[in-house]
Amino acid sequence: MPIKFAVSLLPLCLLLCSAAPLPACAAVEHAPVTAAFLKAERIAVPGKLVKAARILDAGGEHILVVSMRTGASTADNATPGDDEERYELFASLYARKANRWAREWLIEEVNDCPIIDSSANFFPKYITITDLDQNGIAEVTVPYKYFCNGGVDSSTLKVIMRQGAQKFAARGQTLVGTGDRRFGGELVFDPSLSRKENAVFKAHLQFIRDKVYIER
């Protein structure tokens, strides 16, 4: 483990795990990192950095990078000169392998929407790192929405959770309007979330979705 990472997390790990050696610590710990840190570690950031964190869990040392890139549409009917019609959302988890960082997984969404109204964004406050099932492996939850339509309409909303190779999701629409004139708000969970062992994940996805699905 790199010394600079061990120094920052060792006190927390020792506090939670008493006198156990660092590799045996099962607690999931995380701390924010800056764009300068990512550059020093030679981790590329596509577009603008939204959120980044160092994570220590039973699987070792990880870096979470969430970013967004905007640009001109690549569609055939795009209007020349409009530089914000294509939105690319990225969330990646890297693991340290010897002296390099290797990407473990990638969440990627592209919203290429020329001519009509478009937007996309993450909800940084609700990008979470947890250990809900207490197995020592971090879960990363990433909520985001995107819009491609004319006039007032709901956005597509996704809340994605990754725990290693496992992926869980809550998908639907944001809720728009007030009083009797409300529409959207649909929600569909992945079928795997109906299993008893995944109940804690489903509850967390529902919690995050409920925090972000109302358009304000």
Short mmCIF file of C-alpha atoms in Angstrom, two decimals:
data_model
loop_
_atom_site.label_atom_id
_atom_site.label_comp_id
_atom_site.label_asym_id
_atom_site.label_seq_id
_atom_site.Cartn_x
_atom_site.Cartn_y
_atom_site.Cartn_z
CA MET A 1 0.00 0.00 0.00
CA PRO A 2 1.40 3.45 -0.85
CA ILE A 3 2.66 5.26 2.24
CA LYS A 4 0.72 8.48 1.57
CA PHE A 5 -2.57 6.56 1.49
CA ALA A 6 -1.78 4.43 4.52
CA VAL A 7 -0.85 7.48 6.59
CA SER A 8 -4.18 9.21 5.91
CA LEU A 9 -6.38 6.20 6.66
CA LEU A 10 -4.38 4.28 9.26
CA PRO A 11 -5.72 6.21 12.31
CA LEU A 12 -9.33 5.62 11.24
CA CYS A 13 -8.71 1.97 10.52
CA LEU A 14 -6.97 1.41 13.84
CA LEU A 15 -9.78 3.19 15.66
CA LEU A 16 -12.36 0.86 14.17
CA CYS A 17 -10.32 -2.33 14.21
CA SER A 18 -8.43 -1.94 17.47
CA ALA A 19 -4.90 -3.27 17.16
CA ALA A 20 -5.50 -5.39 14.05
CA PRO A 21 -2.95 -5.01 11.23
CA LEU A 22 -4.10 -2.72 8.41
CA PRO A 23 -4.69 -5.50 5.81
CA ALA A 24 -7.05 -7.25 8.23
CA CYS A 25 -9.21 -4.18 8.76
CA ALA A 26 -12.67 -4.95 7.38
CA ALA A 27 -14.09 -1.45 7.73
CA VAL A 28 -14.74 0.52 4.55
CA GLU A 29 -13.10 3.94 4.69
CA HIS A 30 -13.12 6.76 2.16
CA ALA A 31 -11.90 10.32 1.79
CA PRO A 32 -12.29 12.96 -0.96
CA VAL A 33 -9.41 13.66 -3.34
CA THR A 34 -8.67 16.54 -5.71
CA ALA A 35 -8.03 16.85 -9.42
CA ALA A 36 -4.38 17.52 -8.56
CA PHE A 37 -4.15 14.19 -6.76
CA LEU A 38 -5.66 12.35 -9.75
CA LYS A 39 -3.17 14.04 -12.07
CA ALA A 40 -0.28 13.03 -9.85
CA GLU A 41 -1.55 9.45 -9.89
CA ARG A 42 -1.92 9.60 -13.69
CA ILE A 43 -5.64 8.90 -13.62
CA ALA A 44 -7.31 10.55 -16.60
CA VAL A 45 -10.49 12.57 -16.03
CA PRO A 46 -12.76 12.89 -19.09
CA GLY A 47 -14.36 16.34 -18.99
CA LYS A 48 -15.08 18.17 -15.74
CA LEU A 49 -14.50 16.43 -12.41
CA VAL A 50 -17.71 16.06 -10.38
CA LYS A 51 -16.48 13.97 -7.45
CA ALA A 52 -13.51 11.78 -6.56
CA ALA A 53 -12.61 9.71 -3.52
CA ARG A 54 -10.04 7.25 -2.21
CA ILE A 55 -11.56 4.06 -0.80
CA LEU A 56 -10.02 1.39 1.41
CA ASP A 57 -11.90 -1.87 1.84
CA ALA A 58 -11.25 -5.59 2.12
CA GLY A 59 -10.36 -5.63 -1.58
CA GLY A 60 -7.59 -3.08 -1.19
CA GLU A 61 -7.12 0.52 -2.31
CA HIS A 62 -9.44 2.15 -4.84
CA ILE A 63 -10.11 5.51 -6.49
CA LEU A 64 -13.61 6.64 -7.53
CA VAL A 65 -13.76 9.23 -10.33
CA VAL A 66 -17.04 10.83 -11.45
CA SER A 67 -16.98 13.36 -14.30
CA MET A 68 -19.04 14.89 -17.10
CA ARG A 69 -18.11 16.10 -20.56
CA THR A 70 -20.22 18.33 -22.82
CA GLY A 71 -19.79 19.18 -26.46
CA ALA A 72 -21.33 19.47 -29.89
CA SER A 73 -23.70 16.78 -31.07
CA THR A 74 -22.32 14.18 -33.44
CA ALA A 75 -25.77 13.46 -34.93
CA ASP A 76 -26.43 14.09 -38.63
CA ASN A 77 -29.12 16.68 -37.86
CA ALA A 78 -27.03 18.68 -35.39
CA THR A 79 -26.80 22.45 -35.68
CA PRO A 80 -23.24 23.63 -36.38
CA GLY A 81 -21.82 25.78 -33.60
CA ASP A 82 -24.01 24.52 -30.77
CA ASP A 83 -21.45 23.20 -28.30
CA GLU A 84 -23.77 21.86 -25.59
CA GLU A 85 -26.02 19.25 -27.17
CA ARG A 86 -24.05 16.15 -26.23
CA TYR A 87 -23.59 15.14 -22.59
CA GLU A 88 -21.33 12.29 -21.53
CA LEU A 89 -21.46 11.03 -17.94
CA PHE A 90 -18.72 8.85 -16.49
CA ALA A 91 -18.19 7.08 -13.16
CA SER A 92 -15.18 4.78 -12.82
CA LEU A 93 -13.63 2.80 -10.00
CA TYR A 94 -9.90 2.09 -10.15
CA ALA A 95 -7.95 -0.44 -8.08
CA ARG A 96 -4.24 -0.30 -7.37
CA LYS A 97 -2.45 -3.17 -9.08
CA ALA A 98 1.23 -3.15 -8.17
CA ASN A 99 2.40 0.33 -9.26
CA ARG A 100 -0.53 1.28 -11.48
CA TRP A 101 -4.25 1.95 -11.33
CA ALA A 102 -6.50 -0.49 -13.22
CA ARG A 103 -10.14 0.29 -13.92
CA GLU A 104 -12.51 -2.18 -12.29
CA TRP A 105 -15.77 -0.88 -13.70
CA LEU A 106 -17.30 1.98 -15.65
CA ILE A 107 -20.76 3.56 -15.59
CA GLU A 108 -21.23 5.55 -18.79
CA GLU A 109 -24.24 7.42 -20.20
CA VAL A 110 -24.39 9.49 -23.39
CA ASN A 111 -27.21 11.95 -24.07
CA ASP A 112 -26.78 13.27 -27.63
CA CYS A 113 -29.80 15.43 -28.26
CA PRO A 114 -29.57 17.98 -31.12
CA ILE A 115 -32.17 20.62 -32.02
CA ILE A 116 -34.50 20.19 -28.99
CA ASP A 117 -33.87 20.89 -25.30
CA SER A 118 -31.32 18.71 -23.55
CA SER A 119 -29.46 18.45 -20.25
CA ALA A 120 -27.77 15.95 -17.97
CA ASN A 121 -26.25 15.98 -14.52
CA PHE A 122 -25.18 13.94 -11.52
CA PHE A 123 -26.36 14.51 -7.97
CA PRO A 124 -22.95 14.85 -6.23
CA LYS A 125 -24.43 15.11 -2.72
CA TYR A 126 -26.00 11.67 -3.12
CA ILE A 127 -23.07 9.84 -4.69
CA THR A 128 -22.43 7.48 -1.76
CA ILE A 129 -19.83 4.97 -0.60
CA THR A 130 -21.25 2.45 1.86
CA ASP A 131 -20.95 -1.06 3.26
CA LEU A 132 -24.61 -1.87 3.74
CA ASP A 133 -24.21 -5.65 3.92
CA GLN A 134 -21.13 -5.31 6.17
CA ASN A 135 -18.97 -7.66 4.11
CA GLY A 136 -16.03 -5.25 3.97
CA ILE A 137 -16.50 -4.50 0.26
CA ALA A 138 -17.55 -0.95 -0.65
CA GLU A 139 -20.76 -0.24 -2.52
CA VAL A 140 -20.73 2.85 -4.73
CA THR A 141 -24.08 4.45 -5.60
CA VAL A 142 -24.30 7.01 -8.41
CA PRO A 143 -27.56 8.88 -9.20
CA TYR A 144 -27.99 10.98 -12.33
CA LYS A 145 -30.60 12.26 -14.77
CA TYR A 146 -30.77 13.36 -18.40
CA PHE A 147 -33.34 15.14 -20.54
CA CYS A 148 -34.02 15.22 -24.28
CA ASN A 149 -37.36 16.71 -25.21
CA GLY A 150 -39.23 19.87 -26.06
CA GLY A 151 -41.13 21.90 -23.49
CA VAL A 152 -41.74 20.87 -19.90
CA ASP A 153 -41.25 17.15 -19.39
CA SER A 154 -39.74 14.71 -16.94
CA SER A 155 -36.14 13.54 -17.14
CA THR A 156 -34.86 9.99 -17.27
CA LEU A 157 -33.51 9.14 -13.82
CA LYS A 158 -31.11 6.35 -12.90
CA VAL A 159 -29.62 5.33 -9.57
CA ILE A 160 -26.84 2.80 -10.15
CA MET A 161 -25.06 0.80 -7.44
CA ARG A 162 -21.85 -1.17 -7.96
CA GLN A 163 -20.26 -3.61 -5.55
CA GLY A 164 -17.36 -5.16 -7.39
CA ALA A 165 -18.76 -7.10 -10.34
CA GLN A 166 -22.34 -6.76 -9.06
CA LYS A 167 -24.59 -4.06 -10.46
CA PHE A 168 -28.00 -2.96 -9.20
CA ALA A 169 -30.22 -0.17 -10.48
CA ALA A 170 -33.39 1.81 -9.90
CA ARG A 171 -34.62 3.41 -13.14
CA GLY A 172 -37.49 5.72 -13.95
CA GLN A 173 -38.52 9.32 -14.43
CA THR A 174 -38.36 12.50 -12.39
CA LEU A 175 -41.61 13.99 -11.09
CA VAL A 176 -42.68 17.30 -12.68
CA GLY A 177 -45.49 19.72 -11.90
CA THR A 178 -47.60 20.59 -8.89
CA GLY A 179 -50.99 19.67 -7.47
CA ASP A 180 -53.20 17.75 -9.90
CA ARG A 181 -50.91 18.57 -12.81
CA ARG A 182 -48.06 16.25 -11.97
CA PHE A 183 -46.53 13.66 -14.23
CA GLY A 184 -43.57 11.32 -14.32
CA GLY A 185 -42.22 9.74 -11.14
CA GLU A 186 -42.15 6.16 -12.46
CA LEU A 187 -39.74 3.75 -10.76
CA VAL A 188 -38.56 0.26 -11.73
CA PHE A 189 -36.04 -1.84 -9.78
CA ASP A 190 -33.79 -4.50 -11.24
CA PRO A 191 -35.40 -7.96 -10.69
CA SER A 192 -32.40 -9.08 -8.63
CA LEU A 193 -33.33 -6.52 -5.98
CA SER A 194 -36.41 -8.58 -5.09
CA ARG A 195 -34.16 -11.23 -3.52
CA LYS A 196 -34.07 -11.26 0.27
CA GLU A 197 -30.29 -10.93 0.43
CA ASN A 198 -30.48 -7.72 -1.62
CA ALA A 199 -33.18 -6.03 0.44
CA VAL A 200 -30.71 -3.63 2.07
CA PHE A 201 -29.49 -2.52 -1.38
CA LYS A 202 -33.04 -1.95 -2.61
CA ALA A 203 -33.85 0.17 0.44
CA HIS A 204 -30.76 2.30 -0.16
CA LEU A 205 -31.57 2.82 -3.84
CA GLN A 206 -35.12 3.79 -2.89
CA PHE A 207 -33.76 6.26 -0.32
CA ILE A 208 -31.42 7.92 -2.83
CA ARG A 209 -34.09 8.01 -5.55
CA ASP A 210 -36.56 9.66 -3.17
CA LYS A 211 -34.02 12.41 -2.49
CA VAL A 212 -33.55 13.35 -6.14
CA TYR A 213 -36.61 12.46 -8.22
CA ILE A 214 -38.70 15.61 -7.68
CA GLU A 215 -37.91 18.39 -10.14
CA ARG A 216 -37.64 21.68 -8.26
#
